[in-house]
mmCIF file with all atom_site columns, C-alpha atoms in Angstrom:
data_model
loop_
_atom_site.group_PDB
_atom_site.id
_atom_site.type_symbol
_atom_site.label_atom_id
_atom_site.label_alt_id
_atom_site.label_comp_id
_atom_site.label_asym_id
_atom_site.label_entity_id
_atom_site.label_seq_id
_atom_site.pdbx_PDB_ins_code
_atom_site.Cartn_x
_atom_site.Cartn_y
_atom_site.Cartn_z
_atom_site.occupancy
_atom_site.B_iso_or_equiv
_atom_site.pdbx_formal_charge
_atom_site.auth_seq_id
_atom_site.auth_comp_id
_atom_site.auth_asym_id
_atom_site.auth_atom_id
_atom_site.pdbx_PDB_model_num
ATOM 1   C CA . UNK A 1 1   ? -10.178 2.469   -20.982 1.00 0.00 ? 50  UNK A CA 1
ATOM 2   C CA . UNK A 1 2   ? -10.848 1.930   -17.374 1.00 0.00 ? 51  UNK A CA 1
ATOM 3   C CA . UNK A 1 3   ? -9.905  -1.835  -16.533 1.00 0.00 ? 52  UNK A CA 1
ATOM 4   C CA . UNK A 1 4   ? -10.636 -1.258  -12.835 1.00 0.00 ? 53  UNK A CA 1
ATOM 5   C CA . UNK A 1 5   ? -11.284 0.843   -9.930  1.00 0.00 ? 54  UNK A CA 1
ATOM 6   C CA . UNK A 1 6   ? -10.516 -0.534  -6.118  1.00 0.00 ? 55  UNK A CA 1
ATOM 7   C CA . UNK A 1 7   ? -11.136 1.503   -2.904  1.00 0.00 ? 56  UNK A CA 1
ATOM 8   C CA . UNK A 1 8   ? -10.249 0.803   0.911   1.00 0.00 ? 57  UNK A CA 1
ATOM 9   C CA . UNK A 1 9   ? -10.919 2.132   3.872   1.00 0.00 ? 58  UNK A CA 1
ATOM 10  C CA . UNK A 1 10  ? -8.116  1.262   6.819   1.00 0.00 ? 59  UNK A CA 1
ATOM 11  C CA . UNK A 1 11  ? -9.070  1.855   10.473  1.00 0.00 ? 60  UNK A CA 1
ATOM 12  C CA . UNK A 1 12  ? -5.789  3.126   12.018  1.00 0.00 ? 61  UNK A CA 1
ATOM 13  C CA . UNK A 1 13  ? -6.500  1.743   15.713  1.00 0.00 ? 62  UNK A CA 1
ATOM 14  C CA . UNK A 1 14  ? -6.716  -1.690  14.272  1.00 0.00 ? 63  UNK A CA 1
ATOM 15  C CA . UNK A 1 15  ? -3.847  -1.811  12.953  1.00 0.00 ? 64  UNK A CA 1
ATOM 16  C CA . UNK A 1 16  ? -2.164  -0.210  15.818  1.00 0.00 ? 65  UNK A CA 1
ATOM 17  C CA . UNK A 1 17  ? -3.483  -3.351  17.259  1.00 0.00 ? 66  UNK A CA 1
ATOM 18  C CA . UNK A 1 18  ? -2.216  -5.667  15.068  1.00 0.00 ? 67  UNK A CA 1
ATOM 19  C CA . UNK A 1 19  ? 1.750   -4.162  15.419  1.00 0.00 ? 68  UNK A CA 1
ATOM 20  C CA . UNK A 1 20  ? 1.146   -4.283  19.049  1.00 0.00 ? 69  UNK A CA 1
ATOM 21  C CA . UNK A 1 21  ? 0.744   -7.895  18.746  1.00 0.00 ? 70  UNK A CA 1
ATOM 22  C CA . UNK A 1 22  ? 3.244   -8.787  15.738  1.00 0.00 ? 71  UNK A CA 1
ATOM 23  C CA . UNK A 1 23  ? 5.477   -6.043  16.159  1.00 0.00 ? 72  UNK A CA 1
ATOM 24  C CA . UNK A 1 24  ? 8.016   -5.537  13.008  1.00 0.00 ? 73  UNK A CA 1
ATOM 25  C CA . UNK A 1 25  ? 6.986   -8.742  11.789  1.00 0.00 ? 74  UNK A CA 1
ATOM 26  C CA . UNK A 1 26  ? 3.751   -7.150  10.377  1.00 0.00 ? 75  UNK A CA 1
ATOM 27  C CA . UNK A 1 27  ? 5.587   -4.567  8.827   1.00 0.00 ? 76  UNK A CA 1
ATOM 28  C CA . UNK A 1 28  ? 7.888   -6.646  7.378   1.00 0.00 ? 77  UNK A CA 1
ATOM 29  C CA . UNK A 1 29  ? 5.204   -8.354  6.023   1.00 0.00 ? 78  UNK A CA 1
ATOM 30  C CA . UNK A 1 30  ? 3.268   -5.324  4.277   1.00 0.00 ? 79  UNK A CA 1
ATOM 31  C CA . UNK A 1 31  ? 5.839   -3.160  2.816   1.00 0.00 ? 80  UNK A CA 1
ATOM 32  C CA . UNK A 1 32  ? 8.731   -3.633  0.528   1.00 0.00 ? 81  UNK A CA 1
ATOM 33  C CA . UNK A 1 33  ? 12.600  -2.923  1.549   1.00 0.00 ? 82  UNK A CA 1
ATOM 34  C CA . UNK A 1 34  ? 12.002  0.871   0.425   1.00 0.00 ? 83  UNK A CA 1
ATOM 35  C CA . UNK A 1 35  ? 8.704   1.437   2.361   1.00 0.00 ? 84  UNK A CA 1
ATOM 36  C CA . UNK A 1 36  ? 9.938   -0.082  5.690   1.00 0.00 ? 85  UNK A CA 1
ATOM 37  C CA . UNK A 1 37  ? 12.591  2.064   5.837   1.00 0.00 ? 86  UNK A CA 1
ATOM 38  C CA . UNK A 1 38  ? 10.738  4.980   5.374   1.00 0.00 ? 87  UNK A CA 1
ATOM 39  C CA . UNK A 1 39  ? 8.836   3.575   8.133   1.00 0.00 ? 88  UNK A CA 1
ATOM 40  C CA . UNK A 1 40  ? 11.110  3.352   10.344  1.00 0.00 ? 89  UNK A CA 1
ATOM 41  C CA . UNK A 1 41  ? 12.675  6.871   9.736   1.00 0.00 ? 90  UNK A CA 1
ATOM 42  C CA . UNK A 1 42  ? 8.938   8.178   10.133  1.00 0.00 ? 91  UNK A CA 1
ATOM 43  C CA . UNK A 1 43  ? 7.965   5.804   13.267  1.00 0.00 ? 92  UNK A CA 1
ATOM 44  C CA . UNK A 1 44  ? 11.441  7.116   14.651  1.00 0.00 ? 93  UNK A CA 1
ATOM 45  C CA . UNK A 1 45  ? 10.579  10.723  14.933  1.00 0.00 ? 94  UNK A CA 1
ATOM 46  C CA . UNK A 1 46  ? 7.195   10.191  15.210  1.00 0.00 ? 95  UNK A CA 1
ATOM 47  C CA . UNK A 1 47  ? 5.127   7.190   16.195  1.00 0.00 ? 96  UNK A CA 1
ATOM 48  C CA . UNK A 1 48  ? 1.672   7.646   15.208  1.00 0.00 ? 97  UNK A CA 1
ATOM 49  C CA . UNK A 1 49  ? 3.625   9.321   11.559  1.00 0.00 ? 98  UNK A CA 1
ATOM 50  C CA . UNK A 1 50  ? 5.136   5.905   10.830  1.00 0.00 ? 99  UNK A CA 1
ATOM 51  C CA . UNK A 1 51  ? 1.680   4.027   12.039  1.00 0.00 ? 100 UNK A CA 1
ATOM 52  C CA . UNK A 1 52  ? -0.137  5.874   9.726   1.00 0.00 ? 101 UNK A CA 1
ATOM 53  C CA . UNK A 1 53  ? 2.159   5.658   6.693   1.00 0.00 ? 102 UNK A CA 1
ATOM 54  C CA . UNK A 1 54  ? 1.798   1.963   7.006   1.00 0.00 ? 103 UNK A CA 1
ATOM 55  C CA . UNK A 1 55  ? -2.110  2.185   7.259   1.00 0.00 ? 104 UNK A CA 1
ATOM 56  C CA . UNK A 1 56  ? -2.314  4.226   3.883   1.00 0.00 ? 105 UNK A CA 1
ATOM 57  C CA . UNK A 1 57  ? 0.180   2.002   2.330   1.00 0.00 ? 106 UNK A CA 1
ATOM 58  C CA . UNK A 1 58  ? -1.698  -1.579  3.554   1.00 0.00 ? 107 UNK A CA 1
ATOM 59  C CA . UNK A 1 59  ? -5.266  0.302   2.580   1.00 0.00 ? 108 UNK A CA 1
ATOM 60  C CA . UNK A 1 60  ? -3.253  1.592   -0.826  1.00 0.00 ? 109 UNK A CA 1
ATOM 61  C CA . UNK A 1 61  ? -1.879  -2.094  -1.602  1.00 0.00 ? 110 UNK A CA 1
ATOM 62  C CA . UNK A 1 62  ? -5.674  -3.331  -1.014  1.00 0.00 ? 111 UNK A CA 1
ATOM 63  C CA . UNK A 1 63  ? -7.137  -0.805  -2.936  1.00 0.00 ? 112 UNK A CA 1
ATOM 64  C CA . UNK A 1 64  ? -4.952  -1.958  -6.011  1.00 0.00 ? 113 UNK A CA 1
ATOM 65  C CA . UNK A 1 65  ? -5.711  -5.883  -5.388  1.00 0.00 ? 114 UNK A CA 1
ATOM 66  C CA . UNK A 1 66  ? -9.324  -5.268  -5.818  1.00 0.00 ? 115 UNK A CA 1
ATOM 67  C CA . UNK A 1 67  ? -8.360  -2.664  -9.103  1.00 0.00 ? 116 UNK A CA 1
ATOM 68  C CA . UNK A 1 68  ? -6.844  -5.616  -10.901 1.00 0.00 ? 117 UNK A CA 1
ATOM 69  C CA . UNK A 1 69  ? -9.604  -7.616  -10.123 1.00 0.00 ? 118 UNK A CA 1
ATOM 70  C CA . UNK A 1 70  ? -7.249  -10.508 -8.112  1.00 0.00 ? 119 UNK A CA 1
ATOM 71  C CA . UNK A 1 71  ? -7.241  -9.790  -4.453  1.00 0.00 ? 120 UNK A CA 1
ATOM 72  C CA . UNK A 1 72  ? -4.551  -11.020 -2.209  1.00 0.00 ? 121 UNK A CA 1
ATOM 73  C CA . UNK A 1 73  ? -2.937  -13.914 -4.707  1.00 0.00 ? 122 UNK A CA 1
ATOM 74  C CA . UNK A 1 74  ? -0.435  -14.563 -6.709  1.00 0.00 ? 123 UNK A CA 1
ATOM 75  C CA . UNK A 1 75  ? 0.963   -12.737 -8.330  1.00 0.00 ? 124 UNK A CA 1
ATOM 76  C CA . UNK A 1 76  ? -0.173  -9.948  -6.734  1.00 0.00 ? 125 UNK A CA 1
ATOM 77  C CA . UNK A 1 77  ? 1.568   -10.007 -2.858  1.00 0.00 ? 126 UNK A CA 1
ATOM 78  C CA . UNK A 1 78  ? 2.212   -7.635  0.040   1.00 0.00 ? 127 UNK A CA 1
ATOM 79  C CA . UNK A 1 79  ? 5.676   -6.588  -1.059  1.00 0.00 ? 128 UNK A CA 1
ATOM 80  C CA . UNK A 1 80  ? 5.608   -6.770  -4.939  1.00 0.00 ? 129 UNK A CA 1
ATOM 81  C CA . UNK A 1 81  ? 2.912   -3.565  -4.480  1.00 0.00 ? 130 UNK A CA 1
ATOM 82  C CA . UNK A 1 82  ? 5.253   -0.829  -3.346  1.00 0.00 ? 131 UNK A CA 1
ATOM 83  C CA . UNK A 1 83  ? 3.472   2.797   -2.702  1.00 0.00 ? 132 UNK A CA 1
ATOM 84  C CA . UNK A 1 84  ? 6.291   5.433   -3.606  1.00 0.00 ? 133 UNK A CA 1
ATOM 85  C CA . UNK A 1 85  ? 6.377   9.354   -3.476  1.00 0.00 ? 134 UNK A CA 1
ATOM 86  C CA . UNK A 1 86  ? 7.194   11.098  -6.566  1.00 0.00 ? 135 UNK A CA 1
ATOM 87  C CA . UNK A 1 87  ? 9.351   14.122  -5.323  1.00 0.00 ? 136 UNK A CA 1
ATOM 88  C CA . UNK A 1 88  ? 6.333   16.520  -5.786  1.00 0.00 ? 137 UNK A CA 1
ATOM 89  C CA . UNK A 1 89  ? 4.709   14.152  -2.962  1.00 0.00 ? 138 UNK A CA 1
ATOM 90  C CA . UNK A 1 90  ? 2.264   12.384  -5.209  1.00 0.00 ? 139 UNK A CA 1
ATOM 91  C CA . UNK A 1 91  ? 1.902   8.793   -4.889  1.00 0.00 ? 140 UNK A CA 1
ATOM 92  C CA . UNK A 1 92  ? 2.996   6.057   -7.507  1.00 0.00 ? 141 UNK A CA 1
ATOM 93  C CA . UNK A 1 93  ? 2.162   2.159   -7.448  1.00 0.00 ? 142 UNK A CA 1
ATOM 94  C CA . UNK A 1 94  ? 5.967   0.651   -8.219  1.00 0.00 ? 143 UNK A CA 1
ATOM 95  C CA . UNK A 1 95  ? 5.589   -3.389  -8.992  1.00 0.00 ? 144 UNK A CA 1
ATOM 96  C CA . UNK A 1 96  ? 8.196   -5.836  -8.529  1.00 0.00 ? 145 UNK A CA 1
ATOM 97  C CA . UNK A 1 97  ? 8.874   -9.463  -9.990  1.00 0.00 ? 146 UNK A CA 1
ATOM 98  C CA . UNK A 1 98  ? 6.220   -11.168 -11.336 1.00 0.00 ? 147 UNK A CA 1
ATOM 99  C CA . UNK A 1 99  ? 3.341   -9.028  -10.450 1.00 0.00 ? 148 UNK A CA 1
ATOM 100 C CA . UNK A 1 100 ? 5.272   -5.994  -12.560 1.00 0.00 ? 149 UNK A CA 1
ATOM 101 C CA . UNK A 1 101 ? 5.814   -8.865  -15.474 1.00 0.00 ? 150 UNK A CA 1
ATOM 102 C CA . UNK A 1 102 ? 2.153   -9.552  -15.577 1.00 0.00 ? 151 UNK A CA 1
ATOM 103 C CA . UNK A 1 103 ? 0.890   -5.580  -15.283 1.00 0.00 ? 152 UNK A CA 1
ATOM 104 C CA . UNK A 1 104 ? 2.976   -4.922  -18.086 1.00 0.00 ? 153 UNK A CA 1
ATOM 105 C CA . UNK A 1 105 ? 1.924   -7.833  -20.312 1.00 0.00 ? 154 UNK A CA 1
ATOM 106 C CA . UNK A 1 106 ? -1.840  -6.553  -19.794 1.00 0.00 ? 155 UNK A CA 1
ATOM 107 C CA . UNK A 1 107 ? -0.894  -2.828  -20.712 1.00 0.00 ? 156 UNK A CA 1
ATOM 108 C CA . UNK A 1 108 ? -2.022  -1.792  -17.070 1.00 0.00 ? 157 UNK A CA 1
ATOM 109 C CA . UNK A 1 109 ? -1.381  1.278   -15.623 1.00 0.00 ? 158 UNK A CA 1
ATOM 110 C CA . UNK A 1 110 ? -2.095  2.702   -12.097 1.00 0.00 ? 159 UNK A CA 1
ATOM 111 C CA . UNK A 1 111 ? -3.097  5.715   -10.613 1.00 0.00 ? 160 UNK A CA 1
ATOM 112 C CA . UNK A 1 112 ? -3.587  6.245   -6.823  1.00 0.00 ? 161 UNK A CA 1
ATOM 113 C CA . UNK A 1 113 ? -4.150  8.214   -4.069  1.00 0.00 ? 162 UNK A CA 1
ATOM 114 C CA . UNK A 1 114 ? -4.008  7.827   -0.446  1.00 0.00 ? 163 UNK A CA 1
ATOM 115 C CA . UNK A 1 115 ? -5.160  9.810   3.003   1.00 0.00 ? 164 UNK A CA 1
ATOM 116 C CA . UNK A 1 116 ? -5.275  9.485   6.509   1.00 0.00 ? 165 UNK A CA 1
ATOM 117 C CA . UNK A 1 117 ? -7.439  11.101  8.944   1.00 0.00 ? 166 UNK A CA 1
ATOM 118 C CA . UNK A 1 118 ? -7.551  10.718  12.799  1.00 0.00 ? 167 UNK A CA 1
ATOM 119 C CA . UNK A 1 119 ? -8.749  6.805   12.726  1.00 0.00 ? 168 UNK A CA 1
ATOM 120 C CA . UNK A 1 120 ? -8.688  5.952   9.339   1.00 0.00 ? 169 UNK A CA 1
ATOM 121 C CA . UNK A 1 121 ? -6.373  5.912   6.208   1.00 0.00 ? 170 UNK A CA 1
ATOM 122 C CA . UNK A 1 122 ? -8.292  5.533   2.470   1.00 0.00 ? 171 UNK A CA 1
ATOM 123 C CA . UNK A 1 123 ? -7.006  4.788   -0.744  1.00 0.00 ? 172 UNK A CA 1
ATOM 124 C CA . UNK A 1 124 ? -8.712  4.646   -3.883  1.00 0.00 ? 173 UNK A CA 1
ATOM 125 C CA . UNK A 1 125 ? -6.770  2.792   -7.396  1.00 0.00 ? 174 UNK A CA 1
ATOM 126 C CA . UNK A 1 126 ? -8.110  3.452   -11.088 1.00 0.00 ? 175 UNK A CA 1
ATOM 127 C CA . UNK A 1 127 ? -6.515  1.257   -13.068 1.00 0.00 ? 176 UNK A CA 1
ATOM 128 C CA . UNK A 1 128 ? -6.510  1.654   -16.718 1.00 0.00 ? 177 UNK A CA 1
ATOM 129 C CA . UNK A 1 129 ? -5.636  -0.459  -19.811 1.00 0.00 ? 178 UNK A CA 1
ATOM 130 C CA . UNK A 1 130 ? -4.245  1.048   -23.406 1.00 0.00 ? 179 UNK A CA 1
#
């Protein structure tokens, strides 16, 4: 059974914008341990690659507040919604501390999906109860 669906769209300029003016510090903020280095290594070699990987993963992470129906508070936050690859490339929501303790306690699961596209990055969440 479907227990809820979120969706976001991301305009990549703004937050170009926003790490302009925070720098790491926004980063830091978004994504977990595991994401920002990934960053990094992707900003590294390629700076719009990195900037874009952290739009789909801040659209992703508010695509999967609105799923579960709680929005930016506790105990959903920033960096207890990590947006992993499997190895085929397909993305995976993996939750940490309390967040993951709740999720679990609900029977929630999580699908997702996430793309980017010259000034935006979308992500859509269908999150579904057993």
């Amino acid at each position: 059974m479907i227990y809820g669906i979120g969706t976001d769209i991301c305009d990549i300029r703004r937050i170009e914008a926003v790490l302009r003016r925070q720098g790491e510090r926004f980063a830091r903020k978004v994504l977990s341990d595991a994401e920002f280095a990934v960053w990094q290594r992707r900003g590294a070699r390629w700076p719009q690659r990195g900037l874009r990987y952290l739009a789909t993963r801040f659209s992703a992470k508010e695509a999967f507040s609105k799923a579960v129906g709680m929005g930016m508070r506790l105990p959903m936050t920033w960096r207890n919604c990590e947006i992993s690859n499997l190895p085929s490339g397909q993305p995976v929501i993996v939750l940490h501390g309390d967040l993951k303790t709740w999720f679990e306690t609900q029977g929630l699961r999580a699908h997702v999906t996430v793309t980017d596209e010259t000034d935006y990055a979308a992500s859509f969440v269908v999150v579904e109860q057993d």
